[in-house]
CSV table of C-alpha atoms and ligand atoms in Angstrom, one decimal:
chain,number,residue,atom,x,y,z
A,39,MET,CA,0.1,10.3,-31.1
A,40,ASN,CA,-0.2,8.8,-35.1
A,41,ARG,CA,-1.7,5.4,-34.3
A,42,ASP,CA,1.9,3.5,-35.3
A,43,VAL,CA,3.2,4.1,-32.3
A,44,ARG,CA,4.0,0.7,-30.7
A,45,ILE,CA,6.1,0.0,-27.4
A,46,THR,CA,9.3,-0.9,-28.6
A,47,ALA,CA,11.6,-1.2,-25.2
A,48,ILE,CA,10.7,-1.7,-21.1
A,49,ARG,CA,13.2,-1.2,-18.6
A,50,ILE,CA,12.5,-2.6,-15.0
A,51,THR,CA,14.7,-0.9,-12.3
A,52,PRO,CA,15.0,-2.7,-8.9
A,53,VAL,CA,15.7,-0.3,-6.2
A,54,ALA,CA,16.1,-0.3,-2.6
A,55,PHE,CA,15.2,2.7,0.1
A,56,ARG,CA,16.1,3.4,3.1
A,57,ASP,CA,12.9,2.2,5.4
A,58,GLY,CA,12.3,2.1,8.9
A,59,PRO,CA,12.3,-0.3,11.8
A,60,LEU,CA,8.2,-0.5,11.8
A,61,LEU,CA,6.9,-3.7,13.9
A,62,ASN,CA,3.6,-5.5,12.1
A,63,ALA,CA,2.0,-8.4,12.7
A,64,ALA,CA,4.6,-10.6,10.9
A,65,GLY,CA,8.4,-8.6,12.4
A,66,ILE,CA,9.7,-5.6,11.5
A,67,HIS,CA,10.4,-4.3,8.7
A,68,GLU,CA,14.2,-4.7,7.2
A,69,PRO,CA,16.7,-1.5,7.2
A,70,TRP,CA,16.4,-1.4,3.4
A,71,ALA,CA,12.9,-2.2,1.3
A,72,LEU,CA,12.3,-2.6,-2.6
A,73,ARG,CA,10.0,-1.4,-5.2
A,74,ALA,CA,10.9,-2.2,-8.7
A,75,ILE,CA,10.7,1.3,-11.6
A,76,VAL,CA,8.8,0.4,-14.7
A,77,GLU,CA,10.2,1.9,-17.6
A,78,VAL,CA,7.5,1.6,-21.4
A,79,GLU,CA,9.4,3.5,-24.2
A,80,THR,CA,7.3,4.1,-27.7
A,81,SER,CA,8.4,4.1,-30.8
A,82,ASP,CA,8.4,7.7,-30.6
A,83,GLY,CA,10.3,8.2,-28.3
A,84,ARG,CA,8.5,8.7,-25.4
A,85,VAL,CA,9.3,7.2,-22.2
A,86,GLY,CA,5.8,6.0,-19.6
A,87,LEU,CA,6.5,5.2,-16.0
A,88,ALA,CA,5.0,2.5,-13.0
A,89,GLU,CA,5.9,1.3,-10.3
A,90,THR,CA,5.6,-2.2,-7.9
A,91,TYR,CA,6.9,-4.4,-5.9
A,92,GLY,CA,10.6,-5.3,-5.9
A,93,ASP,CA,10.8,-8.7,-4.7
A,94,ALA,CA,12.6,-11.3,-6.3
A,95,PRO,CA,9.8,-13.4,-7.1
A,96,MET,CA,8.1,-9.7,-8.9
A,97,LEU,CA,10.4,-9.2,-11.1
A,98,ALA,CA,11.0,-12.7,-12.7
A,99,VAL,CA,6.6,-11.7,-13.8
A,100,LEU,CA,7.3,-8.2,-14.7
A,101,GLU,CA,10.2,-9.9,-16.7
A,102,GLN,CA,7.1,-13.1,-18.4
A,103,ALA,CA,5.4,-10.2,-18.9
A,104,ARG,CA,7.4,-8.4,-21.1
A,105,GLU,CA,7.3,-10.0,-24.2
A,106,HIS,CA,3.1,-9.8,-23.9
A,107,VAL,CA,3.8,-6.1,-23.8
A,108,LEU,CA,6.1,-5.4,-26.8
A,109,GLY,CA,4.9,-4.3,-30.2
A,110,LEU,CA,1.2,-3.2,-28.3
A,111,SER,CA,0.2,0.6,-28.7
A,112,PRO,CA,0.7,1.9,-26.2
A,113,PHE,CA,-3.1,2.7,-26.4
A,114,ALA,CA,-3.9,-1.3,-25.8
A,115,LEU,CA,-4.9,-1.9,-23.0
A,116,ASN,CA,-7.7,-4.6,-22.8
A,117,THR,CA,-4.7,-6.6,-25.2
A,118,MET,CA,-2.3,-5.7,-22.9
A,119,GLU,CA,-4.6,-7.6,-20.0
A,120,GLU,CA,-5.8,-10.5,-22.0
A,121,ARG,CA,-2.2,-11.6,-23.3
A,122,LEU,CA,-1.5,-11.4,-19.5
A,123,LYS,CA,-4.5,-13.2,-18.1
A,124,ALA,CA,-3.6,-16.2,-20.6
A,125,ALA,CA,0.6,-16.1,-20.1
A,126,ILE,CA,0.9,-15.1,-16.4
A,127,ARG,CA,-0.6,-17.9,-13.9
A,128,PRO,CA,-1.0,-18.3,-9.7
A,129,ALA,CA,1.5,-20.6,-8.7
A,130,PRO,CA,0.6,-24.0,-7.8
A,131,GLY,CA,-0.1,-23.0,-3.6
A,132,ALA,CA,0.3,-19.6,-4.3
A,133,VAL,CA,-0.2,-17.8,-0.9
A,134,GLU,CA,-3.8,-15.7,-0.8
A,135,TYR,CA,-2.4,-13.1,1.2
A,136,THR,CA,1.4,-12.2,2.7
A,137,LEU,CA,2.8,-8.4,4.1
A,138,ALA,CA,4.6,-9.2,1.5
A,139,PRO,CA,2.8,-8.7,-1.6
A,140,GLY,CA,5.8,-9.3,-4.2
A,141,SER,CA,5.4,-12.4,-2.7
A,142,HIS,CA,1.6,-12.5,-2.9
A,143,ALA,CA,2.0,-15.4,-6.2
A,144,ALA,CA,-2.0,-15.3,-6.4
A,145,LYS,CA,-2.0,-11.9,-7.7
A,146,ASN,CA,0.9,-12.6,-9.8
A,147,ALA,CA,-0.9,-11.5,-12.9
A,148,ALA,CA,-2.8,-8.8,-11.6
A,149,LYS,CA,0.2,-6.7,-10.6
A,150,ALA,CA,2.1,-7.4,-13.8
A,151,ILE,CA,-1.0,-5.8,-15.8
A,152,SER,CA,-1.1,-3.0,-12.7
A,153,ALA,CA,2.3,-2.7,-13.5
A,154,PHE,CA,2.3,-2.2,-17.0
A,155,GLU,CA,-1.3,-0.6,-16.9
A,156,VAL,CA,-0.3,2.6,-15.4
A,157,ALA,CA,2.7,3.4,-17.9
A,158,MET,CA,0.0,3.1,-20.9
A,159,LEU,CA,-1.7,5.3,-19.2
A,160,ASP,CA,1.0,8.2,-18.7
A,161,LEU,CA,2.0,7.1,-22.2
A,162,GLN,CA,-1.5,8.2,-23.4
A,163,GLY,CA,-1.6,11.6,-21.3
A,164,GLN,CA,1.6,12.2,-22.6
A,165,ALA,CA,0.5,11.7,-26.2
A,166,ILE,CA,-2.6,13.4,-25.0
A,167,GLY,CA,-1.1,16.4,-22.8
A,168,ALA,CA,-3.9,15.3,-20.6
A,169,PRO,CA,-3.5,14.3,-17.1
A,170,ILE,CA,-3.8,10.7,-16.1
A,171,VAL,CA,-7.3,11.3,-14.0
A,172,ASP,CA,-8.6,12.6,-17.6
A,173,LEU,CA,-8.4,9.7,-19.0
A,174,LEU,CA,-10.2,7.6,-15.8
A,175,GLY,CA,-13.2,10.7,-16.2
A,176,GLY,CA,-12.1,13.6,-14.6
A,177,ALA,CA,-11.1,14.2,-11.1
A,178,VAL,CA,-14.0,14.5,-8.9
A,179,ARG,CA,-11.7,16.6,-6.2
A,180,PRO,CA,-8.3,18.6,-6.5
A,181,GLN,CA,-6.7,16.5,-3.9
A,182,VAL,CA,-6.4,13.3,-2.3
A,183,ALA,CA,-6.5,12.9,2.0
A,184,TYR,CA,-4.2,10.5,3.5
A,185,SER,CA,-3.6,9.3,6.6
A,186,ALA,CA,-1.1,9.5,8.8
A,187,TYR,CA,0.3,6.3,9.3
A,188,LEU,CA,1.6,5.0,13.0
A,189,PHE,CA,3.8,2.0,13.5
A,190,PHE,CA,5.3,1.0,16.8
A,191,LYS,CA,8.5,0.8,15.9
A,192,TYR,CA,12.9,0.3,17.6
A,193,ALA,CA,14.6,3.5,17.9
A,194,GLU,CA,17.4,2.2,15.2
A,195,HIS,CA,18.1,-1.1,13.1
A,196,HIS,CA,19.6,-4.5,14.4
A,197,GLY,CA,23.6,-5.0,13.9
A,198,LYS,CA,25.8,-3.0,11.6
A,199,PRO,CA,26.0,0.3,12.8
A,200,TYR,CA,23.0,2.3,10.3
A,201,ALA,CA,22.6,6.2,10.7
A,202,PRO,CA,18.8,6.1,13.8
A,203,ASP,CA,15.9,8.1,11.8
A,204,PRO,CA,14.2,11.0,12.9
A,205,TRP,CA,12.0,9.5,14.7
A,206,GLY,CA,13.0,7.9,16.8
A,207,GLU,CA,11.5,4.9,19.3
A,208,GLY,CA,7.1,4.3,19.0
A,209,LEU,CA,6.7,1.6,22.0
A,210,SER,CA,4.7,3.4,24.5
A,211,PRO,CA,1.8,5.6,24.5
A,212,GLN,CA,3.3,8.6,24.8
A,213,GLN,CA,5.9,7.5,22.3
A,214,ILE,CA,3.0,6.8,19.3
A,215,VAL,CA,1.4,10.3,19.7
A,216,ALA,CA,4.5,12.4,19.7
A,217,GLN,CA,4.9,10.3,16.2
A,218,ALA,CA,1.1,11.1,16.1
A,219,ARG,CA,2.0,15.0,16.4
A,220,ARG,CA,5.7,15.1,14.5
A,221,MET,CA,3.5,13.8,11.5
A,222,VAL,CA,0.4,15.7,11.9
A,223,ASP,CA,2.9,18.7,12.3
A,224,ARG,CA,4.7,18.2,9.4
A,225,TYR,CA,2.1,16.7,6.8
A,226,GLY,CA,-1.5,18.0,7.9
A,227,PHE,CA,-3.3,14.8,7.8
A,228,GLN,CA,-6.6,15.0,9.4
A,229,SER,CA,-6.7,11.3,10.4
A,230,ILE,CA,-4.9,8.2,11.8
A,231,LYS,CA,-4.4,4.8,11.6
A,232,LEU,CA,-2.0,2.6,13.6
A,233,LYS,CA,-0.3,-0.4,12.8
A,234,GLY,CA,-0.7,-3.4,15.5
A,235,GLY,CA,-1.3,-6.7,15.7
A,236,VAL,CA,2.7,-5.7,17.6
A,237,PHE,CA,1.4,-5.7,21.5
A,238,GLU,CA,0.0,-8.1,24.0
A,239,PRO,CA,-4.1,-5.6,22.6
A,240,ARG,CA,-4.3,-4.0,25.7
A,241,HIS,CA,-1.4,-2.0,25.4
A,242,GLU,CA,-2.5,-1.7,21.3
A,243,ILE,CA,-5.7,0.1,22.9
A,244,ASP,CA,-4.2,2.4,25.5
A,245,CYS,CA,-2.3,4.0,22.7
A,246,ILE,CA,-5.5,4.5,20.8
A,247,ARG,CA,-7.0,5.9,24.1
A,248,ALA,CA,-3.8,8.4,23.9
A,249,LEU,CA,-3.9,9.5,20.4
A,250,ARG,CA,-8.1,9.7,21.4
A,251,GLU,CA,-6.8,12.6,24.1
A,252,ALA,CA,-3.9,13.9,22.1
A,253,PHE,CA,-6.4,14.5,19.1
A,254,PRO,CA,-10.1,14.0,20.7
A,255,LYS,CA,-11.6,15.2,16.5
A,256,MET,CA,-9.1,13.1,14.3
A,257,PRO,CA,-11.1,10.1,13.2
A,258,LEU,CA,-8.8,7.0,14.1
A,259,ARG,CA,-8.3,3.5,12.9
A,260,LEU,CA,-6.3,0.2,14.2
A,261,ASP,CA,-4.8,-2.4,12.2
A,262,PRO,CA,-4.0,-5.7,14.0
A,263,ASN,CA,-3.3,-7.6,10.1
A,264,ALA,CA,-5.5,-10.3,11.5
A,265,ASN,CA,-2.9,-10.9,14.6
A,266,TRP,CA,-5.7,-11.0,16.5
A,267,SER,CA,-8.4,-14.2,17.8
A,268,LEU,CA,-12.0,-13.3,16.4
A,269,ALA,CA,-12.5,-13.8,20.5
A,270,THR,CA,-10.1,-11.2,20.9
A,271,SER,CA,-10.9,-9.3,18.2
A,272,LYS,CA,-14.9,-9.4,19.8
A,273,ARG,CA,-13.7,-8.1,22.8
A,274,ALA,CA,-11.9,-5.6,22.5
A,275,ALA,CA,-14.1,-4.1,19.5
A,276,GLU,CA,-16.2,-3.7,23.6
A,277,GLU,CA,-13.7,-0.7,24.1
A,278,LEU,CA,-13.2,0.1,21.3
A,279,ASP,CA,-16.4,1.1,19.1
A,280,GLU,CA,-16.9,4.3,20.7
A,281,LEU,CA,-13.3,5.6,19.5
A,282,LEU,CA,-12.1,4.3,15.8
A,283,GLU,CA,-13.2,4.9,12.6
A,284,TYR,CA,-12.9,1.4,11.3
A,285,TYR,CA,-11.6,-1.8,12.8
A,286,GLU,CA,-9.4,-3.1,10.3
A,287,ASP,CA,-8.3,-6.7,10.5
A,288,PRO,CA,-8.5,-7.3,13.5
A,289,CYS,CA,-9.2,-11.2,12.9
A,290,PRO,CA,-8.5,-13.8,10.7
A,291,GLY,CA,-10.6,-14.7,7.4
A,292,LEU,CA,-13.9,-13.8,5.9
A,293,GLU,CA,-15.7,-15.4,8.4
A,294,GLY,CA,-13.7,-14.5,10.7
A,295,MET,CA,-15.5,-10.9,9.3
A,296,GLY,CA,-18.6,-12.1,9.2
A,297,GLU,CA,-18.9,-13.6,12.6
A,298,LEU,CA,-17.1,-10.1,14.2
A,299,ALA,CA,-20.0,-7.5,12.4
A,300,ARG,CA,-22.1,-9.7,13.7
A,301,HIS,CA,-20.7,-8.4,17.5
A,302,THR,CA,-19.8,-4.5,16.8
A,303,ARG,CA,-21.3,-1.1,15.7
A,304,LEU,CA,-17.7,-0.7,14.1
A,305,PRO,CA,-17.5,-0.8,10.6
A,306,LEU,CA,-14.2,-3.2,9.6
A,307,ALA,CA,-12.2,-2.5,7.1
A,308,THR,CA,-10.1,-4.6,5.3
A,309,ASN,CA,-7.3,-5.5,2.9
A,310,MET,CA,-6.8,-9.3,3.9
A,311,VAL,CA,-9.7,-10.5,3.0
A,312,VAL,CA,-11.2,-8.9,0.0
A,313,THR,CA,-8.6,-9.1,-2.3
A,314,SER,CA,-10.7,-10.3,-5.6
A,315,PHE,CA,-14.2,-9.7,-6.8
A,316,GLU,CA,-14.5,-13.7,-5.4
A,317,ASP,CA,-14.2,-12.5,-2.3
A,318,PHE,CA,-15.7,-9.3,-2.3
A,319,ARG,CA,-19.0,-11.6,-3.6
A,320,ARG,CA,-18.4,-13.8,-0.6
A,321,ASN,CA,-18.3,-10.9,1.2
A,322,VAL,CA,-20.6,-9.5,0.3
A,323,GLU,CA,-23.4,-12.6,1.3
A,324,LEU,CA,-21.1,-13.1,4.9
A,325,ARG,CA,-21.5,-9.5,5.3
A,326,GLY,CA,-18.4,-9.0,6.5
A,327,ALA,CA,-16.3,-6.1,5.3
A,328,GLN,CA,-17.8,-2.6,5.4
A,329,VAL,CA,-14.7,-0.8,4.4
A,330,ILE,CA,-12.8,-1.9,1.2
A,331,LEU,CA,-9.5,-1.1,0.7
A,332,SER,CA,-8.3,-1.2,-2.8
A,333,ASP,CA,-4.8,-1.2,-3.7
A,334,HIS,CA,-3.9,-0.9,-7.4
A,335,HIS,CA,-0.5,-2.7,-7.4
A,336,TYR,CA,-2.8,-5.7,-7.1
A,337,TRP,CA,-6.5,-5.0,-7.7
A,338,GLY,CA,-5.0,-4.8,-11.4
A,339,GLY,CA,-4.5,-1.5,-12.3
A,340,LEU,CA,-6.4,2.1,-12.2
A,341,ARG,CA,-9.2,0.9,-14.5
A,342,ALA,CA,-10.0,-2.8,-11.9
A,343,THR,CA,-9.9,-0.1,-8.7
A,344,GLN,CA,-12.6,1.8,-10.7
A,345,GLN,CA,-14.4,-1.3,-11.0
A,346,LEU,CA,-14.0,-2.4,-7.1
A,347,ALA,CA,-15.0,1.6,-6.8
A,348,ARG,CA,-17.7,1.4,-8.6
A,349,MET,CA,-18.8,-2.5,-6.5
A,350,CYS,CA,-19.0,-0.3,-2.8
A,351,ALA,CA,-21.3,1.7,-4.6
A,352,LEU,CA,-23.6,-1.1,-5.8
A,353,TRP,CA,-23.0,-2.4,-2.3
A,354,GLY,CA,-22.8,0.3,-0.4
A,355,LEU,CA,-19.9,-0.2,0.7
A,356,GLY,CA,-17.7,2.5,2.2
A,357,MET,CA,-13.9,2.7,-0.2
A,358,SER,CA,-10.2,3.5,0.6
A,359,MET,CA,-7.0,2.5,-0.2
A,360,HIS,CA,-4.0,0.6,1.5
A,361,SER,CA,-0.4,0.7,0.9
A,362,ASN,CA,2.8,-0.7,1.4
A,363,SER,CA,6.5,0.9,1.2
A,364,HIS,CA,6.6,2.9,-1.5
A,365,LEU,CA,8.8,6.0,-3.7
A,366,GLY,CA,6.4,8.8,-5.6
A,367,ILE,CA,5.3,7.1,-8.3
A,368,SER,CA,3.4,4.6,-6.3
A,369,LEU,CA,1.6,7.8,-4.7
A,370,MET,CA,0.8,9.7,-7.7
A,371,ALA,CA,-0.6,7.0,-9.3
A,372,MET,CA,-2.3,6.4,-6.5
A,373,THR,CA,-3.7,9.7,-6.3
A,374,HIS,CA,-4.7,9.9,-9.8
A,375,VAL,CA,-6.9,7.4,-9.3
A,376,ALA,CA,-7.9,8.7,-6.1
A,377,ALA,CA,-9.0,11.2,-7.3
A,378,ALA,CA,-11.2,10.0,-10.0
A,379,ILE,CA,-13.7,7.5,-7.4
A,380,PRO,CA,-16.6,9.5,-6.1
A,381,ASN,CA,-17.6,7.4,-3.3
A,382,LEU,CA,-13.8,7.4,-2.5
A,383,SER,CA,-14.6,7.5,1.5
A,384,TYR,CA,-11.8,8.0,3.8
A,385,ALA,CA,-8.2,9.8,3.6
A,386,CYS,CA,-6.4,6.7,2.0
A,387,ASP,CA,-2.7,5.3,3.8
A,388,THR,CA,0.4,5.5,2.9
A,389,HIS,CA,3.7,5.1,4.1
A,390,TYR,CA,5.5,7.4,1.6
A,391,PRO,CA,6.2,9.6,4.8
A,392,TRP,CA,8.5,7.1,6.1
A,393,GLN,CA,10.8,7.1,3.8
A,394,ASP,CA,13.3,10.0,2.9
A,395,GLU,CA,14.4,8.6,-0.6
A,396,ASP,CA,12.9,8.8,-4.0
A,397,LEU,CA,13.2,9.1,-7.0
A,398,VAL,CA,11.0,11.7,-9.1
A,399,ARG,CA,12.4,14.9,-11.0
A,400,GLY,CA,12.1,18.3,-8.2
A,401,GLY,CA,12.2,15.8,-5.1
A,402,ARG,CA,10.0,14.3,-2.9
A,403,ILE,CA,6.0,14.7,-3.0
A,404,ALA,CA,4.9,17.3,-1.0
A,405,PHE,CA,2.0,17.0,1.3
A,406,GLU,CA,-0.6,20.3,1.7
A,407,GLN,CA,-3.1,19.8,3.8
A,408,GLY,CA,-2.3,15.9,4.8
A,409,ALA,CA,-3.7,15.9,0.8
A,410,VAL,CA,-1.6,15.1,-2.1
A,411,ARG,CA,-2.7,18.3,-4.9
A,412,VAL,CA,-3.5,16.0,-8.6
A,413,PRO,CA,-1.1,17.1,-11.7
A,414,ALA,CA,-2.7,18.9,-14.6
A,415,ALA,CA,0.5,18.1,-16.5
A,416,PRO,CA,0.5,15.2,-18.7
A,417,GLY,CA,0.7,11.9,-17.8
A,418,LEU,CA,1.4,10.7,-14.5
A,419,GLY,CA,2.7,14.1,-13.8
A,420,VAL,CA,6.3,12.6,-12.2
A,421,GLU,CA,9.6,12.2,-14.3
A,422,LEU,CA,12.3,9.9,-13.1
A,423,ASP,CA,15.3,11.5,-11.4
A,424,ARG,CA,17.7,9.4,-14.0
A,425,ALA,CA,20.4,10.0,-11.1
A,426,ALA,CA,18.3,9.1,-8.2
A,427,LEU,CA,16.9,5.5,-9.9
A,428,ALA,CA,21.0,5.3,-10.8
A,429,ARG,CA,22.0,5.6,-6.5
A,430,LEU,CA,18.6,3.7,-5.7
A,431,HIS,CA,19.7,0.6,-7.9
A,432,GLU,CA,22.9,0.9,-6.7
A,433,GLN,CA,21.5,0.5,-2.8
A,434,TYR,CA,19.8,-2.5,-4.4
A,435,LEU,CA,22.5,-4.0,-5.8
A,436,ALA,CA,24.4,-3.6,-2.2
A,437,CYS,CA,21.8,-4.3,-0.1
A,438,GLY,CA,21.5,-8.1,-0.7
A,439,ILE,CA,18.5,-8.0,0.4
A,440,ARG,CA,15.7,-9.7,-2.5
A,441,ASN,CA,12.5,-10.4,-0.7
A,442,ARG,CA,10.9,-9.1,2.4
A,443,ASP,CA,11.5,-10.9,5.3
A,444,ASP,CA,9.7,-9.0,8.3
A,445,LEU,CA,10.2,-12.6,10.2
A,446,ARG,CA,14.1,-13.1,9.3
A,447,GLN,CA,14.4,-9.8,10.7
A,448,MET,CA,12.8,-10.5,13.6
A,449,GLN,CA,14.6,-12.6,14.8
A,450,LYS,CA,17.7,-11.3,14.0
A,451,TYR,CA,16.4,-9.3,18.2
A,452,ASP,CA,14.8,-12.4,19.4
A,453,PRO,CA,15.6,-15.6,17.8
A,454,ALA,CA,12.5,-17.0,19.3
A,455,PHE,CA,9.9,-14.8,17.2
A,456,THR,CA,7.8,-17.3,15.2
A,457,GLY,CA,5.6,-14.9,13.5
A,458,VAL,CA,2.3,-17.6,14.4
A,459,SER,CA,-0.4,-15.8,13.9
A,460,PRO,CA,-2.9,-14.8,15.3
A,461,ARG,CA,-0.6,-14.4,18.4
A,462,PHE,CA,-3.4,-12.7,20.1
B,141,GKR,O1,4.2,-1.8,5.6
B,141,GKR,O2,4.7,-3.3,7.7
B,141,GKR,C1,3.7,-3.3,6.8
B,141,GKR,C2,2.3,-3.0,6.3
B,141,GKR,O3,1.9,-3.7,7.2
B,141,GKR,C3,1.6,-3.9,5.4
B,141,GKR,O4,3.1,-5.0,4.8
B,141,GKR,C4,0.4,-4.0,5.1
B,141,GKR,O5,0.3,-4.4,3.5
B,141,GKR,O6,0.1,-1.6,4.8
B,141,GKR,C5,-0.5,-3.1,5.3
B,141,GKR,C6,-1.7,-2.9,6.0
B,141,GKR,O7,-2.8,-2.1,5.8
B,141,GKR,O8,-2.3,-4.5,6.0
B,142,MG,MG1,-4.3,-2.9,6.9
């Protein structure tokens, strides 16, 4: 690439895609999930891609970033970062963590940096004919393992007739085992995570027991999204000790996790209490979470995720990856960075099997024995299917959802639901 090449255009397209009635601590998923597709175009006619949150506050942040990225060389990642850190300030009183990270305003700069970094790395890779993983130091594994991510779920969405999804109801231990069986048979996953924090802990532990019986060798995880009190989390740990590979965010707060860590043999994992390097330092002092779940979308990109991985290696912490509802561009970015992290100690989370749509050319990305092969094609290794992008954008315009709101959606089923947490 000629060194005079510059970024000349940025397109941000919000999209909506079908999502299942998946239950969590905050409520239930709406029928449509939102993402934003970022296209960064250069003076030599290349287009770099990224995918990020598509909630209204995130779209505003991406718009705010636009003028600071236009005119840069696609290699000027450090300048892009410095500019966006200076220009994008956390909103006052920003919430540190929500289940809808598009409105995770404390991370606005990091989220924008991440989106533009991925698109610029895609451009760099295309220019030199190398996959992004090579720009990150090269692959230490040829494929990246993901885990089966189970959810309690209703059979259908509330309200006007939405076509029921093929997964059916997932409430009882038998139904959760059937859901796991379907995921494992279809995608070959070799570890299982259950999203908890929905029902009484007794029921969720019974589901984990049923999974243990059905899959005696499979590593299992349970994630109540901080919806269990410290006392409940300690009690549950006595039973879960022998069942889980890690215990993810059972109770709220760094202090809570630090206290819990003194009462269980289980490694505690988190994507809720360690979401910045300040949190990381405090967590090390408190000896709380021993497994950090990274997410390049809010940690500030692929290189920041590598930095986080190095910190985990330095402090002897395990490392894995968190996800939200996403499409194939995000899955590819996750796969490139995960392939470049030597100390990735667990299979990564992905919501991808819950989606049946995508907008990458050639259709949905395949899992082989639960893993995604690291692409060898230049850059991210995926291109946009423009007809699919237009279709998913039309869905965005028509669906009326502009901010993820699992609480409001749950109140359609149960007007008395408060979403107050911890509930158990
Ligand atoms: O999609 O319902 C969901 C998840 O609960 C998501 O919002 C969480 O951010 O997957 C996430 C987690 O591991 O905490
Ligand atoms: Mg989690």
